[in-house]
Structures are given as C-alpha cells and as structure tokens.
Coordinates of C-alpha atoms and ligand atoms in Angstrom, one line a residue:
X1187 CA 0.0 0.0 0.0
X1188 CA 1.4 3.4 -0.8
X1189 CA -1.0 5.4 2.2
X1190 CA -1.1 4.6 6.0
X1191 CA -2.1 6.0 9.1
X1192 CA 0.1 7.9 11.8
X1193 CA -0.2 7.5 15.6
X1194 CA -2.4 10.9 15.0
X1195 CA -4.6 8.9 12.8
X1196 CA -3.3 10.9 10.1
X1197 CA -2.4 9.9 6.0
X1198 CA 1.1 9.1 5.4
X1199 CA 1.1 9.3 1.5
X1200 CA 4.6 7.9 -0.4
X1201 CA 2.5 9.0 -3.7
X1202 CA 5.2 11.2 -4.5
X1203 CA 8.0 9.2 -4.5
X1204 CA 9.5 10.4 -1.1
X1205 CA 13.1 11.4 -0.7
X1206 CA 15.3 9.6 1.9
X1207 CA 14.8 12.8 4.7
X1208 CA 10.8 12.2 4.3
X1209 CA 11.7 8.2 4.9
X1210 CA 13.9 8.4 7.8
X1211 CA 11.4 10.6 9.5
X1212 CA 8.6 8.2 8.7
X1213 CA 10.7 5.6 10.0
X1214 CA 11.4 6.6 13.3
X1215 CA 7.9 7.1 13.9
X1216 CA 4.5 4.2 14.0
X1217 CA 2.2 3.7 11.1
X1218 CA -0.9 1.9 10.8
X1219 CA -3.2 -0.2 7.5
X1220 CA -6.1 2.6 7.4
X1221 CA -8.0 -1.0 7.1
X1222 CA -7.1 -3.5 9.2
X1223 CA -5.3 -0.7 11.5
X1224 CA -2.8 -3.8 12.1
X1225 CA 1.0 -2.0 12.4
X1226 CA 2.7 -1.9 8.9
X1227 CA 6.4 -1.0 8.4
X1228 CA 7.8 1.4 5.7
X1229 CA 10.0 -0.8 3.2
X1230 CA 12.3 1.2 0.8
X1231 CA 14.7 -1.0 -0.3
X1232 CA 16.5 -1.2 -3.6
X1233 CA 14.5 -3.2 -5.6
X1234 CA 10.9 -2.1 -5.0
X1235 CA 9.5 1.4 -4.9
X1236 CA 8.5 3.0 -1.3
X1237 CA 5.7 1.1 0.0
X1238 CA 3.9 0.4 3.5
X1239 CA 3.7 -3.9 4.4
X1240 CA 1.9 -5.0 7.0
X1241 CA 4.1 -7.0 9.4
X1242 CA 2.0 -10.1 9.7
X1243 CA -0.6 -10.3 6.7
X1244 CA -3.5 -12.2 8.7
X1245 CA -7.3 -11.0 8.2
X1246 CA -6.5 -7.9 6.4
X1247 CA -9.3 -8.1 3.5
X1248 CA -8.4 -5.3 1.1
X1249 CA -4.6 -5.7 1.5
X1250 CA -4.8 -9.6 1.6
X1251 CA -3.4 -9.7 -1.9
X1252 CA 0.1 -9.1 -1.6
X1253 CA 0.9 -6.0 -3.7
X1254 CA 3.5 -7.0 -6.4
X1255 CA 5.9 -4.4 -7.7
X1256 CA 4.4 -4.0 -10.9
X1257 CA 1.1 -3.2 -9.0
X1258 CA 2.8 -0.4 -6.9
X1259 CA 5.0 1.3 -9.6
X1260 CA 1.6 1.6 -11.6
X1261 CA -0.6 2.6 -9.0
X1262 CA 2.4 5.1 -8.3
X1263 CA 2.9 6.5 -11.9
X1264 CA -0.7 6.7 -12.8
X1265 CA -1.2 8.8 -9.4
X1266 CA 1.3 11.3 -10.5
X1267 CA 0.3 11.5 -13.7
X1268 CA -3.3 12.5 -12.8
X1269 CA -2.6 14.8 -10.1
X1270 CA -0.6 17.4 -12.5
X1271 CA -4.4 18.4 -13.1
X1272 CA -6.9 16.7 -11.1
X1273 CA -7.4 16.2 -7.3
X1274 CA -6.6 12.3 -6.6
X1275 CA -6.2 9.7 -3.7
X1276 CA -4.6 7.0 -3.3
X1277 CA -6.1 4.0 -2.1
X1278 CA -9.1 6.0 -0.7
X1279 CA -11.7 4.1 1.6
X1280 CA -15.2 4.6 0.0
X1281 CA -17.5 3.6 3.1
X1282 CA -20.8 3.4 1.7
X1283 CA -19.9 0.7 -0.3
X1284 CA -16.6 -1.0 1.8
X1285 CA -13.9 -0.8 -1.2
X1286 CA -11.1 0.7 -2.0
X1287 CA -10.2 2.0 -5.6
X1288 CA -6.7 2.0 -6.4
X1289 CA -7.5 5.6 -6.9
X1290 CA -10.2 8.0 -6.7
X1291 CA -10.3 10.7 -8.7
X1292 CA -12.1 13.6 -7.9
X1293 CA -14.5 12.0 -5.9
X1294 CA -15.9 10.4 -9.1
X1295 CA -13.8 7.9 -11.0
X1296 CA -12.7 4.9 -9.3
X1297 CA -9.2 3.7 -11.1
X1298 CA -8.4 0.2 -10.7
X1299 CA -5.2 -0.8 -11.9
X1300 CA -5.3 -4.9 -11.5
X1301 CA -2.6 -6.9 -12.3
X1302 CA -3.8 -9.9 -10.8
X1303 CA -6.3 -12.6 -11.6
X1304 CA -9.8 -11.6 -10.4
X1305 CA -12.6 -13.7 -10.9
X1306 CA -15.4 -12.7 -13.3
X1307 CA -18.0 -12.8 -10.1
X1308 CA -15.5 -10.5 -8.0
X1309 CA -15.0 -7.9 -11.2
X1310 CA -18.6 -7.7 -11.9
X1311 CA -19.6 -7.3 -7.9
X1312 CA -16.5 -4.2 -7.9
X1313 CA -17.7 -2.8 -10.8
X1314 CA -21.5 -2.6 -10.2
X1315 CA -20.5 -1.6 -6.4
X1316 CA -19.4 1.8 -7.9
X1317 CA -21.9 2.2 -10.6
X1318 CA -24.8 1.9 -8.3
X1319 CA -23.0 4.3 -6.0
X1320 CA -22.8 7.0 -8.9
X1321 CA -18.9 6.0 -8.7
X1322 CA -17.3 5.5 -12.5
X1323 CA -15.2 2.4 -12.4
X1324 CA -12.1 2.7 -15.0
X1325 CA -10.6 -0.8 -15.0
X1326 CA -6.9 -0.6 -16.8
X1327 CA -5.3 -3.6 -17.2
X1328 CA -1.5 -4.4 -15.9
X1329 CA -0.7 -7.9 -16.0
X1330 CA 1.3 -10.0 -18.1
X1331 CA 1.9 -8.6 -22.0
X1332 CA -1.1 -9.8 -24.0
X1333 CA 0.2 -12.9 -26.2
X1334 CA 0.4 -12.3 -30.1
X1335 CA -0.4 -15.8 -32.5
X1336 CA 0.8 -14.8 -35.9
X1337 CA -1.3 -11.5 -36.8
X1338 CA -3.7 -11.9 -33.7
X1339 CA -3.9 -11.8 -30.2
X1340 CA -4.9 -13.7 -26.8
X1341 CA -8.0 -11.9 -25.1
X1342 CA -7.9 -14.9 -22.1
X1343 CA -11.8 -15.0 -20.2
X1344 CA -10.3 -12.4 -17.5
X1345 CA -8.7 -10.0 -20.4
X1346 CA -12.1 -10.0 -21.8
X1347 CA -13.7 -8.5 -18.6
X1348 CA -12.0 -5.2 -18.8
X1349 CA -13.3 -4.6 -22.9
X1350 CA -15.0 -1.3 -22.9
X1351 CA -17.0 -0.7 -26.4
X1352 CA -17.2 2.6 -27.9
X1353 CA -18.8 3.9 -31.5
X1354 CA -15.4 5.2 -32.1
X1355 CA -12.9 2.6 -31.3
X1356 CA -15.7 -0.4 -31.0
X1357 CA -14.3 -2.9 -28.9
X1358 CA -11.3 -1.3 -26.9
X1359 CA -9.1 -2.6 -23.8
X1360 CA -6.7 -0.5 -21.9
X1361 CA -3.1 -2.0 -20.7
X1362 CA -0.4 0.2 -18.4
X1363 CA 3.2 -1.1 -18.8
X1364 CA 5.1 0.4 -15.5
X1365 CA 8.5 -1.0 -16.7
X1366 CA 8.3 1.4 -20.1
X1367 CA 5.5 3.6 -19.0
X1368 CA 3.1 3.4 -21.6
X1369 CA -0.4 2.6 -22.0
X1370 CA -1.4 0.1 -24.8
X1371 CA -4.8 0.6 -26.8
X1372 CA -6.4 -2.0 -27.7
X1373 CA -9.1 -1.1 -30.4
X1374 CA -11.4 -2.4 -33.0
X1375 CA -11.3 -5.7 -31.3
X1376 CA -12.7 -8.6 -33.5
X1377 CA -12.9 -12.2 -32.7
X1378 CA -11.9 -15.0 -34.7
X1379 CA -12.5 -17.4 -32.3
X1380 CA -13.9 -17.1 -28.5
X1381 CA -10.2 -15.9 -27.7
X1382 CA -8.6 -14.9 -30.5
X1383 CA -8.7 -11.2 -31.5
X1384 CA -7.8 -8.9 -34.5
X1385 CA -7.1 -5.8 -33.4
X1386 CA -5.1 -2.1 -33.7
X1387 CA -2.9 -1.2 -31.1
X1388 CA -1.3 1.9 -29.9
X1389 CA 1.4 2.7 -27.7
X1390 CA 1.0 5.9 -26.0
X1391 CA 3.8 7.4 -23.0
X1392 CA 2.1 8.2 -20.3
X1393 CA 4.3 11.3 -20.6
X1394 CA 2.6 12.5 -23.5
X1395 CA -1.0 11.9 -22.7
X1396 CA -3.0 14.3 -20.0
X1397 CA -5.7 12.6 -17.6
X1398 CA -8.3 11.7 -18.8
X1399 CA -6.9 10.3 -21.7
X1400 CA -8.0 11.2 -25.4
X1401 CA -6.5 8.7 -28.3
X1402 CA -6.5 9.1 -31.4
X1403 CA -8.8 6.5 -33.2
X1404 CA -7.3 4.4 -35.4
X1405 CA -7.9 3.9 -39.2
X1406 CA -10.9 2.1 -39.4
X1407 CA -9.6 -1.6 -40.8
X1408 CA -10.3 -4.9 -40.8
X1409 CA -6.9 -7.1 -40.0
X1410 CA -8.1 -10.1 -41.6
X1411 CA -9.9 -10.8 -45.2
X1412 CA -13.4 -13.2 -45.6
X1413 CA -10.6 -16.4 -46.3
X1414 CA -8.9 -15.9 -43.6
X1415 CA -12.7 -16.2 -41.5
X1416 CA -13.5 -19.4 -43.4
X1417 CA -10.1 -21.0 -42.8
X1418 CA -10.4 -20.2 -38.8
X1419 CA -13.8 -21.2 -38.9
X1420 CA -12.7 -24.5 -40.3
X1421 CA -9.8 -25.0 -37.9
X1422 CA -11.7 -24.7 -35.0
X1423 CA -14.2 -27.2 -36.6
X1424 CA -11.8 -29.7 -36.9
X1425 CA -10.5 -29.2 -33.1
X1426 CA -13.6 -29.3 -32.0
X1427 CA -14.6 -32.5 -34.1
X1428 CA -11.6 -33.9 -32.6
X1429 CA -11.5 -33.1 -28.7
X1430 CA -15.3 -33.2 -27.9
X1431 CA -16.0 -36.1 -29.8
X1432 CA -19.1 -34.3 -32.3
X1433 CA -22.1 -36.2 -31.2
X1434 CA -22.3 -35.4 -27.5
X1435 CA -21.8 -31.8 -28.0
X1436 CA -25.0 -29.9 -28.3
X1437 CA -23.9 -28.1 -31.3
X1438 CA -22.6 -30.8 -33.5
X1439 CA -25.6 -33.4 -32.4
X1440 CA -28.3 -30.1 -33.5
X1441 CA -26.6 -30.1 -36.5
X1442 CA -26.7 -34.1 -37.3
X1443 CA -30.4 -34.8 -36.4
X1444 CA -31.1 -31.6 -39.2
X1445 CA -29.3 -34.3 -41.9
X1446 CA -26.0 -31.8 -42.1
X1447 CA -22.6 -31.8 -41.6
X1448 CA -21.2 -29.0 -39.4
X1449 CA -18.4 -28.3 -42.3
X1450 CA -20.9 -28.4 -45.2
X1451 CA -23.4 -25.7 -43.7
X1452 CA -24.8 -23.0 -45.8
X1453 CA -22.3 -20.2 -46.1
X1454 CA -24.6 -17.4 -44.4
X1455 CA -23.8 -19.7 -41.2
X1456 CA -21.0 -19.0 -39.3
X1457 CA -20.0 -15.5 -40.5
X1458 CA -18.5 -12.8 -38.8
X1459 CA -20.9 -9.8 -37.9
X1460 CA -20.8 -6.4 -36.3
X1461 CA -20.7 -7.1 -32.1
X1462 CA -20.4 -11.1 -32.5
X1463 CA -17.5 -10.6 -29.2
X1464 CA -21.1 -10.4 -27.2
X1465 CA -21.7 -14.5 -27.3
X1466 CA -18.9 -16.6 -26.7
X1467 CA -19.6 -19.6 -28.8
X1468 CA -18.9 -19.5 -32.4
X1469 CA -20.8 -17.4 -34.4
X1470 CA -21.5 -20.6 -36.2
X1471 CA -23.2 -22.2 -33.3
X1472 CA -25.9 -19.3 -32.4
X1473 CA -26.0 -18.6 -36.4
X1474 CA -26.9 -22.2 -37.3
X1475 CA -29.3 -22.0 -34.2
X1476 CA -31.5 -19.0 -35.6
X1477 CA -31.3 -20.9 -38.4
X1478 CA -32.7 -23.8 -37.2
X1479 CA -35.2 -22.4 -34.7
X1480 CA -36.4 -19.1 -36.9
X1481 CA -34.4 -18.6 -40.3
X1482 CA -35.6 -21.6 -42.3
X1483 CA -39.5 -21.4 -40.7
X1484 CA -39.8 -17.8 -41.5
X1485 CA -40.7 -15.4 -44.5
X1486 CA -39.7 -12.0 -41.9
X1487 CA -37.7 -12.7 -38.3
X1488 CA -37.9 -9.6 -36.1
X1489 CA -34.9 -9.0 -34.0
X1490 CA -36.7 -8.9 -30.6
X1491 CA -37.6 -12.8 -31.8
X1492 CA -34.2 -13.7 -32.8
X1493 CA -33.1 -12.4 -29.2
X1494 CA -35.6 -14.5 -27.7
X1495 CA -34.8 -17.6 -29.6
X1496 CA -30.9 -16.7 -28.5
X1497 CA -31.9 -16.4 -24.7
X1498 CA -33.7 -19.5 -25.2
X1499 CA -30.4 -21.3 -26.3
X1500 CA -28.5 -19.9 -23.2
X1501 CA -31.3 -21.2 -20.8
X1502 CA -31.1 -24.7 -22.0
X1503 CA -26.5 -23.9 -21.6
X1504 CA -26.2 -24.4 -25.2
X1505 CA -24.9 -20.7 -25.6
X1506 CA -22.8 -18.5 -23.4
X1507 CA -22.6 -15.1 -22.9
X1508 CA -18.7 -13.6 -22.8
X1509 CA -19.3 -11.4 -19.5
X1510 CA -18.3 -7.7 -19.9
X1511 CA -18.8 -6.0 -16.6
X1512 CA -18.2 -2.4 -18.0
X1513 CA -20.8 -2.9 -20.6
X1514 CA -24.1 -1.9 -21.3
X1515 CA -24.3 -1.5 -25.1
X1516 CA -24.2 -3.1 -27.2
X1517 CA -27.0 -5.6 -26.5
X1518 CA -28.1 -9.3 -27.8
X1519 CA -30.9 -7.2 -29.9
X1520 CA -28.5 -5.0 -31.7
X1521 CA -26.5 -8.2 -32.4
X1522 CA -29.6 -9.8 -34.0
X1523 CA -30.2 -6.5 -36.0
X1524 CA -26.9 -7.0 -37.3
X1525 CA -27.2 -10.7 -38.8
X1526 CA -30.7 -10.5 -40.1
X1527 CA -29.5 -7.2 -42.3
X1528 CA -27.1 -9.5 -43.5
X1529 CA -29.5 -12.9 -43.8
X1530 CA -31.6 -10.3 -45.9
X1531 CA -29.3 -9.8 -48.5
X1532 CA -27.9 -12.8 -48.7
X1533 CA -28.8 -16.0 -46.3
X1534 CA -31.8 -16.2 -48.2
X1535 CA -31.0 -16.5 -51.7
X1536 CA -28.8 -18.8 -50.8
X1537 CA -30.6 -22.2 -51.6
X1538 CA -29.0 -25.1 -50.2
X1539 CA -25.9 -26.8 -48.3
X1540 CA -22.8 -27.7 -49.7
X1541 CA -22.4 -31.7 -50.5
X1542 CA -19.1 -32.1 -50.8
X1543 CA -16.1 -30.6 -49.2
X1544 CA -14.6 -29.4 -52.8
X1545 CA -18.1 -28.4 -53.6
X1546 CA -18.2 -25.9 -50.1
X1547 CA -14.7 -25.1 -51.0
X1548 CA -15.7 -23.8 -54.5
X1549 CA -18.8 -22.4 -52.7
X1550 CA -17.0 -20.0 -50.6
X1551 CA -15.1 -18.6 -53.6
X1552 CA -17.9 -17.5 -55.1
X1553 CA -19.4 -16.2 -51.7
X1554 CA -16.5 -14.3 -50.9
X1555 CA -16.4 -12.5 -53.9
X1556 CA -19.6 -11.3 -53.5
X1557 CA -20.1 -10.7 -50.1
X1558 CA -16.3 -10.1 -48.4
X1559 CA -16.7 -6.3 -49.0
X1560 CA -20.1 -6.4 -47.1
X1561 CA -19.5 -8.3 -44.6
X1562 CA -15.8 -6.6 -43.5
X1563 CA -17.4 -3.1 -44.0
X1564 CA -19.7 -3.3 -41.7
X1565 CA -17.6 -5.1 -38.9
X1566 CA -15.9 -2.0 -38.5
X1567 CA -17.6 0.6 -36.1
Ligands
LIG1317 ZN1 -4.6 -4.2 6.8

C-alpha cells in the first residue's frame, strides 16, 4: 500500500515518491493499515519502490493480496500523472460501499489498476459496487503482455472482462506497462474465435498523454480478409470434431439430427458480424441455431424474436454469454439486427448446403467475392 495512518490517525502518503529525509522521519515514527489498522512498516529498499507492508498479513481483506511491484510502480505513476491536473487519492476508503479504488479521482472515477487474476463474479460485484454508487469504475489492465499468435492476439476470459465498447474505437481494452510507462490501446477488437482477437494497437507514453486520456482512433480496418474467417472457422471445426467427440456436444448433435454436416453448412452460417465478441460460442453455433429455430420457418424474423430464440439457447446452456462487466451497449438485440440485415441480403437467396467438401470449398469462392466487401465493411464501427 502506498497510504497509512500515523499514531495521530493521520495519512502518510509515499505517492510522491519520497526522498530519503521524508523516509527516515517516517521511519522513526509508528504507522498503521487505514483498514485492518494492524501495524505496517515502511520498506524502501532497492529493488521495490517505497511502500507500507503490514508486518503479519493475517485477516486484512483489502490488502490480503500481496501488492506486487508492478502493482505499486503503476498505481504510483498513474497517481502522479493524474494529479498534474486533477485532485486524486490513493487508495481511498469509499464507506458506503466497503472498497477501496486504487485511486479515486475527484470524488468520481474509481481507477483500478489490476494486475492480478480476479474472478469474473469478483469484477462484476467491484464494478457494479461503484456504478450503483454513482462512482465511475475505469478498469486498466497491468498484467502479463497480452500474447500475439501470428497477426492476432490472446483476449484470455479475465482480459475479456475489462473490454470497454465505444462507436469510435468499438471494442477497446486498456493496458499500463510500468516497466516502459506506456499505455497500450487495444481497439477495433474482432474475434476470430472465442479468444482470438484482430485488433489495432497503440502505444502511447504516459508522458505524453494528460488525464483523462484522449487517443486518437485508429484507421478504421479490418486485420483479416473473408478467407482468412472461413479457414479459422474451419480450424476450429476440426479441433472441436476432434477433442469433444461431435455427437455429445450440443452443437454438433443439432446439426446431425437436421441431416447436415457441421463443415458443409450454408455459407450465411458462421459468419462474422458487427458485435459477434457479445456470445462466446462461435458465431457458427448461435448462427446455425436462428437458423434452425427461426431462419428456415420464417418469411420475416424480427430481432426482438431472434433475441428470444438466442436467450432461449442460453437457458437450455447451449450458448454463453462472454461477461463484460463495464458494458451496457451493445446488447443481444443489436447483435440480431446486425445478422438479419445481413440474412436479408444474402442467407436467403442462398438455396442449399454444400455436399461435398470441394463443392463448399468452391462455394465459398464465389461467396467471398460477393459478399467479403459487405461483410468486412460493416464489422468496423
Ligand atoms: Zn490491513
């Protein structure tokens, strides 16, 4: 922790990275977790920055974590670089709701720099503590570097909590490096699969940015192309073929008792659409479910319906829904809107499966050059 209390009940703040006079006279005197009120001790040693520790880490809730360096540093550069304009404490205890933001600024927006694992149930209860409290929670991330594969990158179930969603940057997700101070953007996050992500970053010094934070938004461009889509799709056909043995999973057994074969589906199954990152299956799973339940029955499918028929599927655990505490839009229904502009135009002139794999292979040539400009256009926000 970087704020105690004094014998006085006072703070002790090393916010501002305290010289060695300020740490020999907090030394010679007693300080105490403003939690817990347990004794800590003042540890400034060479290798991490200035920080209070508690001298026996039993039953202190808010502390019990163990604050790793990385953790510190950040919360320690991100509190200096917001109070060159805005009023900010460290570590401040908000009563009314028994937490404690990494920082609170201006009596408003609740920064939590987390760098450890949190559970989805934990993030969401934080998050909704604030917002119902008329507290703004900014979640920025600070662990690990996020993992690249080829051209893409590793969004992990615990990355994908902090994704924000704006019109501008669409999907979006904030990192802070302390080792090279510099914020990462995230932006125009598009799945491939449930956790593999296109997406343009930006590296921004935290020197050159002022609080709160304005980036620039990226080009607007899609990082893969329609054949790219199919081949992913395919891949993660086969694994799953392979490792859940087809017939006991829910999707692949749907798919066999309508006569088809999950890699010989019609092509307007299993595309990629505007706000797909919402459900974590496969666009091909709640795709060939509309299609099933809705799609082939009838003429005109309102999106309120399509929802339904979606929250249907997720009752029965056949879908899931990725969890985004942060998020409010966009919802299930503007997802729907989004697929059945696209089964308008093109799901339903298209007649039949393929038959053969050659034949679907051939198929998606022909669908690709027809649709690919559509479809990428309007995954961009
Ligand atoms: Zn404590």
């Amino acid at each position: 922790m970087l704020v105690a209390r004094d014998q006085a009940g006072q703070l002790v703040s090393l916010t501002n990275r305290p010289d060695q006079q300020t740490i020999q006279k907090i030394r010679s005197s007693s300080q105490f977790c403003p939690s817990c009120r347990q004794p800590v001790i003042l540890k400034a040693g060479a290798v991490k920055i200035p920080h209070f520790a508690h001298k026996q880490l039993e039953g202190c809730q808010p502390f019990s974590e163990g604050e790793s360096e990385r953790h510190l540093k950040g919360k320690a550069d991100l509190h200096s670089w917001i109070s060159r304009t805005h009023q900010v404490e460290a570590e401040a205890y908000l009563p009314e709701i028994s937490q404690r933001p990494d920082l609170l600024v201006d009596r408003k927006v609740a920064i939590e720099y987390q760098c450890s694992f949190l559970s989805a149930a934990l993030f969401t209860a934080r998050t909704q503590g604030y917002q119902e409290n008329e507290f703004f929670p900014f979640w920025i991330y600070g662990g690990p570097p996020i993992k690249r594969q080829g051209r893409f990158y590793q969004f992990s179930t615990f990355h994908r909590l902090f994704f924000q969603y704006s019109p501008l940057f669409g999907f979006w997700f904030l990192a802070y490096c302390p080792n090279r101070e510099q914020f990462t953007l995230y932006s125009q996050l598009i799945p491939l699969t449930s956790s593999l992500y296109s997406a343009s970053l930006q590296t921004i010094p935290l020197t050159s940015l002022s609080y709160p934070p304005h980036f620039a938004q990226p080009p607007a461009s899609v990082l893969f192309s329609l054949s790219d889509w199919f081949k992913q799709k395919e891949r993660w056909l086969q694994q799953k073929l392979y490792f859940q043995q087809g017939l006991y999973d829910p999707f692949f057994s749907a798919v066999y008792k309508t006569g088809h074969h999950p890699s010989l589906l019609p092509l307007c199954i299993g595309v990629p659409v505007r706000f797909m990152a919402l459900i974590k299956n496969h666009p091909i799973e709640w795709q060939f479910y509309l299609w099933n339940d809705l799609l082939i029955h009838e003429e005109k499918v309102e999106e309120r319906e399509a929802a339904a028929a979606i929250e249907n599927r997720i009752k029965k655990g056949e879908l899931q829904l990725n969890v985004f505490p942060v998020l409010s839009t966009p919802t299930i229904t503007d997802l729907m809107k989004e697929y059945l502009a696209f089964w308008e135009l093109a799901g339903k002139a298209e007649k039949e499966a393929g038959q053969t794999t050659f034949g679907q292979m051939e198929r998606e040539k022909g669908f690709i050059k027809e649709f690919e400009e559509l479809l990428m256009h309007r995954l961009i926000f």
